[in-house]
Short mmCIF file of C-alpha atoms in Angstrom, two decimals:
data_model
loop_
_atom_site.label_atom_id
_atom_site.label_comp_id
_atom_site.label_asym_id
_atom_site.label_seq_id
_atom_site.Cartn_x
_atom_site.Cartn_y
_atom_site.Cartn_z
CA MET A 1 -33.56 -2.27 13.65
CA ASN A 2 -31.36 -3.66 16.41
CA ASN A 3 -29.63 -5.95 13.91
CA GLU A 4 -28.90 -2.98 11.66
CA ILE A 5 -27.47 -1.01 14.59
CA MET A 6 -25.27 -3.97 15.55
CA ILE A 7 -24.04 -4.31 11.96
CA ASN A 8 -23.22 -0.59 11.80
CA LYS A 9 -21.37 -0.80 15.11
CA ARG A 10 -19.32 -3.73 13.83
CA ARG A 11 -18.56 -1.83 10.64
CA ILE A 12 -17.43 1.19 12.64
CA ARG A 13 -15.32 -1.04 14.90
CA PHE A 14 -13.74 -2.79 11.94
CA THR A 15 -13.08 0.60 10.33
CA GLN A 16 -11.46 1.85 13.53
CA ILE A 17 -9.34 -1.28 13.90
CA GLY A 18 -8.37 -1.14 10.23
CA SER A 19 -7.42 2.53 10.56
CA ILE A 20 -5.32 1.79 13.64
CA ILE A 21 -3.57 -1.08 11.84
CA LEU A 22 -2.87 1.11 8.81
CA CYS A 23 -1.50 3.88 11.04
CA LEU A 24 0.71 1.38 12.86
CA LEU A 25 1.95 -0.03 9.57
CA PHE A 26 2.66 3.48 8.28
CA LEU A 27 4.46 4.47 11.49
CA THR A 28 6.46 1.23 11.41
CA ALA A 29 7.45 1.75 7.78
CA PHE A 30 8.23 5.44 8.39
CA GLY A 31 10.26 4.71 11.51
CA ASN A 32 12.16 1.93 9.80
CA THR A 33 12.87 4.07 6.71
CA TYR A 34 13.77 7.36 8.37
CA LEU A 35 14.92 6.40 11.88
CA ILE A 36 16.20 2.84 12.16
CA GLN A 37 17.70 2.17 8.72
CA PRO A 38 19.56 5.52 8.42
CA SER A 39 21.38 4.74 11.67
CA ILE A 40 22.68 1.40 10.40
CA ASN A 41 22.73 1.71 6.61
CA ASP A 42 24.61 4.33 4.56
CA ASP A 43 22.26 4.14 1.57
CA ALA A 44 19.24 4.69 3.81
CA ARG A 45 20.97 7.62 5.49
CA ILE A 46 21.67 9.17 2.10
CA ALA A 47 18.04 8.71 1.08
CA LYS A 48 16.86 10.40 4.29
CA ASP A 49 19.31 13.29 3.89
CA LEU A 50 18.25 13.74 0.27
CA VAL A 51 14.60 14.04 1.30
CA LEU A 52 15.52 16.65 3.94
CA TYR A 53 17.83 18.53 1.59
CA ASN A 54 15.26 18.64 -1.22
CA ALA A 55 12.68 19.90 1.27
CA VAL A 56 14.80 22.83 2.46
CA SER A 57 17.12 23.59 -0.47
CA THR A 58 14.58 25.77 -2.26
CA TYR A 59 14.28 28.24 0.60
CA ALA A 60 17.12 27.57 3.08
CA THR A 61 20.58 29.16 3.07
CA GLU A 62 23.66 27.36 4.30
CA GLY A 63 24.87 28.77 7.61
CA PRO A 64 28.01 30.94 7.70
CA ILE A 65 31.43 29.53 8.66
CA TYR A 66 34.00 31.61 10.56
CA ASP A 67 37.57 31.09 11.71
CA ARG A 68 38.69 31.42 15.35
CA ASN A 69 39.16 35.19 14.94
CA GLY A 70 35.68 35.82 13.56
CA ASN A 71 36.81 36.15 9.94
CA ILE A 72 34.27 34.93 7.40
CA ILE A 73 35.26 31.79 5.50
CA SER A 74 31.98 30.87 3.85
CA GLN A 75 28.67 32.70 3.57
CA ASN A 76 25.61 31.86 1.46
CA SER A 77 27.41 28.68 0.32
CA THR A 78 30.21 30.81 -1.17
CA LEU A 79 33.81 30.83 0.06
CA ALA A 80 35.74 34.10 0.18
CA TYR A 81 39.03 34.44 -1.71
CA PRO A 82 41.64 33.01 -1.06
CA GLU A 83 39.76 30.72 1.32
CA ASN A 84 37.96 29.17 -1.65
CA TYR A 85 41.29 27.47 -2.43
CA SER A 86 43.00 27.10 0.95
CA TYR A 87 39.92 25.70 2.72
CA SER A 88 38.49 23.66 -0.16
CA TRP A 89 39.83 20.27 0.87
CA LEU A 90 38.94 20.84 4.52
CA LEU A 91 35.38 22.12 4.02
CA GLY A 92 34.38 20.08 0.99
CA TYR A 93 30.70 20.62 0.18
CA TYR A 94 27.35 19.14 1.10
CA SER A 95 26.29 16.20 -1.03
CA THR A 96 24.07 13.14 -0.63
CA SER A 97 26.09 10.86 -2.88
CA LEU A 98 28.68 8.43 -1.52
CA GLY A 99 30.51 8.79 -4.83
CA MET A 100 31.28 12.43 -4.07
CA GLU A 101 34.21 12.05 -1.69
CA ASN A 102 34.10 15.56 -0.28
CA VAL A 103 30.74 14.88 1.35
CA TYR A 104 33.04 13.90 4.22
CA GLY A 105 34.42 17.44 4.40
CA LEU A 106 33.18 19.68 7.21
CA ARG A 107 30.28 21.07 5.19
CA GLY A 108 29.00 17.53 4.82
CA ASN A 109 29.64 16.49 8.41
CA LEU A 110 28.07 19.70 9.75
CA LYS A 111 24.99 19.65 7.52
CA ASP A 112 22.67 19.21 10.52
CA TYR A 113 23.76 22.69 11.66
CA LEU A 114 24.56 24.43 8.37
CA TYR A 115 21.44 23.29 6.49
CA PHE A 116 18.92 21.65 8.79
CA LEU A 117 19.07 23.88 11.89
CA LEU A 118 17.39 27.00 10.51
CA ASP A 119 16.53 30.31 12.14
CA LYS A 120 13.45 32.45 11.46
CA ASP A 121 15.08 33.70 8.26
CA ASN A 122 15.77 30.10 7.10
CA VAL A 123 19.53 30.52 7.51
CA GLY A 124 21.51 27.61 8.95
CA ALA A 125 23.39 27.84 12.23
CA LYS A 126 26.69 29.68 12.44
CA VAL A 127 29.78 27.45 12.76
CA THR A 128 33.10 28.71 14.13
CA LEU A 129 36.23 26.65 13.43
CA THR A 130 39.43 26.55 15.47
CA THR A 131 41.46 27.43 12.37
CA ASP A 132 43.26 30.73 11.81
CA SER A 133 42.74 31.83 8.19
CA ARG A 134 46.06 33.68 8.10
CA ILE A 135 47.93 30.46 8.91
CA GLN A 136 45.65 28.39 6.66
CA ASN A 137 46.19 30.69 3.67
CA TYR A 138 49.94 30.91 4.27
CA ALA A 139 50.24 27.12 4.48
CA HIS A 140 48.37 26.69 1.20
CA GLU A 141 49.91 29.51 -0.80
CA SER A 142 53.48 29.79 0.53
CA ILE A 143 54.33 26.28 1.72
CA LEU A 144 52.38 23.92 -0.54
CA GLN A 145 52.47 26.22 -3.61
CA GLY A 146 50.55 23.76 -5.76
CA ILE A 147 52.56 20.66 -4.82
CA GLU A 148 50.91 17.51 -3.50
CA GLY A 149 50.90 17.34 0.27
CA SER A 150 49.36 18.76 3.40
CA VAL A 151 50.21 21.12 6.24
CA ILE A 152 48.65 20.68 9.68
CA VAL A 153 49.31 23.16 12.49
CA LEU A 154 48.15 22.43 16.05
CA ASP A 155 47.93 24.58 19.16
CA ASN A 156 50.51 22.97 21.42
CA LYS A 157 48.55 23.80 24.58
CA THR A 158 45.03 22.80 23.57
CA GLY A 159 45.46 20.53 20.53
CA ALA A 160 43.15 22.80 18.50
CA ILE A 161 43.70 22.65 14.74
CA LEU A 162 44.99 26.06 13.62
CA ALA A 163 45.46 25.03 9.98
CA LEU A 164 44.71 21.98 7.90
CA ALA A 165 45.65 22.74 4.31
CA SER A 166 45.80 20.08 1.62
CA GLN A 167 46.75 20.01 -2.04
CA SER A 168 46.28 17.13 -4.42
CA THR A 169 46.66 16.73 -8.17
CA VAL A 170 44.35 19.58 -9.19
CA ASN A 171 43.83 23.18 -8.04
CA TYR A 172 40.44 22.79 -6.39
CA ASP A 173 38.19 25.86 -6.09
CA GLY A 174 35.66 25.39 -3.27
CA ASN A 175 33.10 27.50 -5.14
CA ASP A 176 33.12 25.05 -8.05
CA PRO A 177 32.62 21.53 -6.62
CA MET A 178 31.57 20.10 -10.00
CA PHE A 179 35.09 20.78 -11.31
CA ILE A 180 36.61 18.32 -8.86
CA LEU A 181 33.86 15.76 -9.46
CA GLN A 182 34.29 15.82 -13.23
CA SER A 183 38.07 15.53 -13.05
CA GLU A 184 39.44 12.30 -14.51
CA ILE A 185 42.91 12.86 -13.06
CA GLU A 186 43.87 9.97 -10.79
CA GLY A 187 43.84 10.98 -7.12
CA SER A 188 42.35 14.39 -7.84
CA GLN A 189 39.84 13.99 -4.99
CA PHE A 190 42.33 12.60 -2.48
CA ARG A 191 42.37 14.81 0.59
CA ARG A 192 45.88 14.34 1.95
CA GLY A 193 45.31 16.38 5.08
CA THR A 194 42.94 13.78 6.53
CA TYR A 195 43.47 10.57 4.56
CA GLU A 196 47.23 10.39 4.02
CA ASN A 197 48.65 7.23 5.59
CA ASP A 198 52.39 7.79 5.15
CA PRO A 199 54.18 7.19 8.47
CA PRO A 200 55.77 10.45 9.73
CA GLY A 201 59.23 8.90 10.12
CA SER A 202 61.10 12.11 9.31
CA THR A 203 59.77 13.79 12.44
CA PHE A 204 61.90 11.40 14.53
CA LYS A 205 65.15 12.20 12.70
CA ILE A 206 65.70 15.28 14.86
CA ILE A 207 65.30 13.28 18.07
CA THR A 208 67.53 10.39 17.01
CA SER A 209 70.18 12.78 15.65
CA ILE A 210 70.30 14.70 18.94
CA ALA A 211 70.57 11.44 20.87
CA ALA A 212 73.47 10.32 18.66
CA LEU A 213 75.28 13.65 19.01
CA GLU A 214 74.90 13.61 22.79
CA LYS A 215 76.19 10.04 22.99
CA SER A 216 79.16 10.96 20.80
CA ARG A 217 79.94 13.96 23.01
CA ASP A 218 79.48 12.16 26.34
CA GLU A 219 81.56 9.15 25.31
CA GLN A 220 84.02 11.13 23.16
CA LEU A 221 83.40 8.99 20.07
CA ASP A 222 84.96 9.84 16.70
CA GLU A 223 83.23 10.23 13.30
CA SER A 224 83.26 6.46 12.69
CA PHE A 225 80.50 6.21 15.29
CA PHE A 226 78.11 7.82 12.81
CA SER A 227 79.03 5.50 9.92
CA PHE A 228 76.22 3.13 9.00
CA ASN A 229 75.69 0.65 6.18
CA ASP A 230 72.12 1.20 5.01
CA THR A 231 70.65 -1.91 3.34
CA GLY A 232 67.15 -0.45 3.05
CA THR A 233 65.84 -2.31 6.10
CA TYR A 234 66.68 -2.31 9.78
CA ILE A 235 65.64 -4.50 12.72
CA PRO A 236 66.36 -2.88 16.13
CA GLU A 237 68.36 -4.95 18.59
CA GLY A 238 66.10 -7.13 20.72
CA ASP A 239 63.11 -6.54 18.45
CA GLN A 240 61.49 -8.28 15.48
CA PHE A 241 59.87 -5.24 13.85
CA GLU A 242 61.44 -4.43 10.49
CA ILE A 243 61.85 -0.77 9.57
CA ARG A 244 61.95 -0.08 5.82
CA ASN A 245 63.18 2.92 3.86
CA TYR A 246 60.68 4.76 1.71
CA ASN A 247 60.35 3.03 -1.65
CA ASN A 248 62.70 0.26 -0.39
CA ILE A 249 65.79 2.26 -1.39
CA ALA A 250 69.18 1.20 0.03
CA TYR A 251 71.73 4.04 0.44
CA GLY A 252 74.82 2.03 1.33
CA GLN A 253 77.53 3.47 3.62
CA ILE A 254 76.32 6.78 5.04
CA GLY A 255 77.19 9.20 7.83
CA LEU A 256 75.17 11.54 10.04
CA ASN A 257 74.74 14.22 7.34
CA GLU A 258 73.31 11.76 4.83
#
């Protein structure tokens, strides 16, 4: 009888130890899959986000997005008109695929608030941007007018982004993300407002022109002072850095107007 009791105790102990080991193994695997790996590996992060998104997408609603003045930009995953065009490249859409470039738009970056931070009605958290929709829409519709480029407007006092409008090779409607994904036009997903790498050399032309005009006035120099033989490249005196014209074009003998 005592032997049977001892055997049963050992069995229970082995069962307990085995259960503890299994739980530890499960917790280790779970922690590695959903905590450690997502923080160091993009594919693991995507897998984790996909699990979360699939868990909530059937009942959750994306949180609303407003501009600085309280005007609605996006509600129930739908952008108002004309914001569905002017904000498309800035907001992007939520996706769990690295191949979908606009996952890096604000709706992707803010998914933890817009999708995963739900209230009692399963609506994501409200997000208010620093943008002004009047400026954003004007930049997209009146300045860009369908041409490739971007317009960024900053608050000079605070640095807040008042507008970040971008236009690429297609007219992207933010309510139809599959349109942009299925486009085979080269560069159609290129968001110029955040990824353009062209150096803003033209912004310095005003400063250098003013400096030249002031020097000409102060030293009473004639028009020949402004004459310059442009060879397409220029190395400032005392420096080794070579400045190149866009597209390596040489313009020859030019004056201040040119």
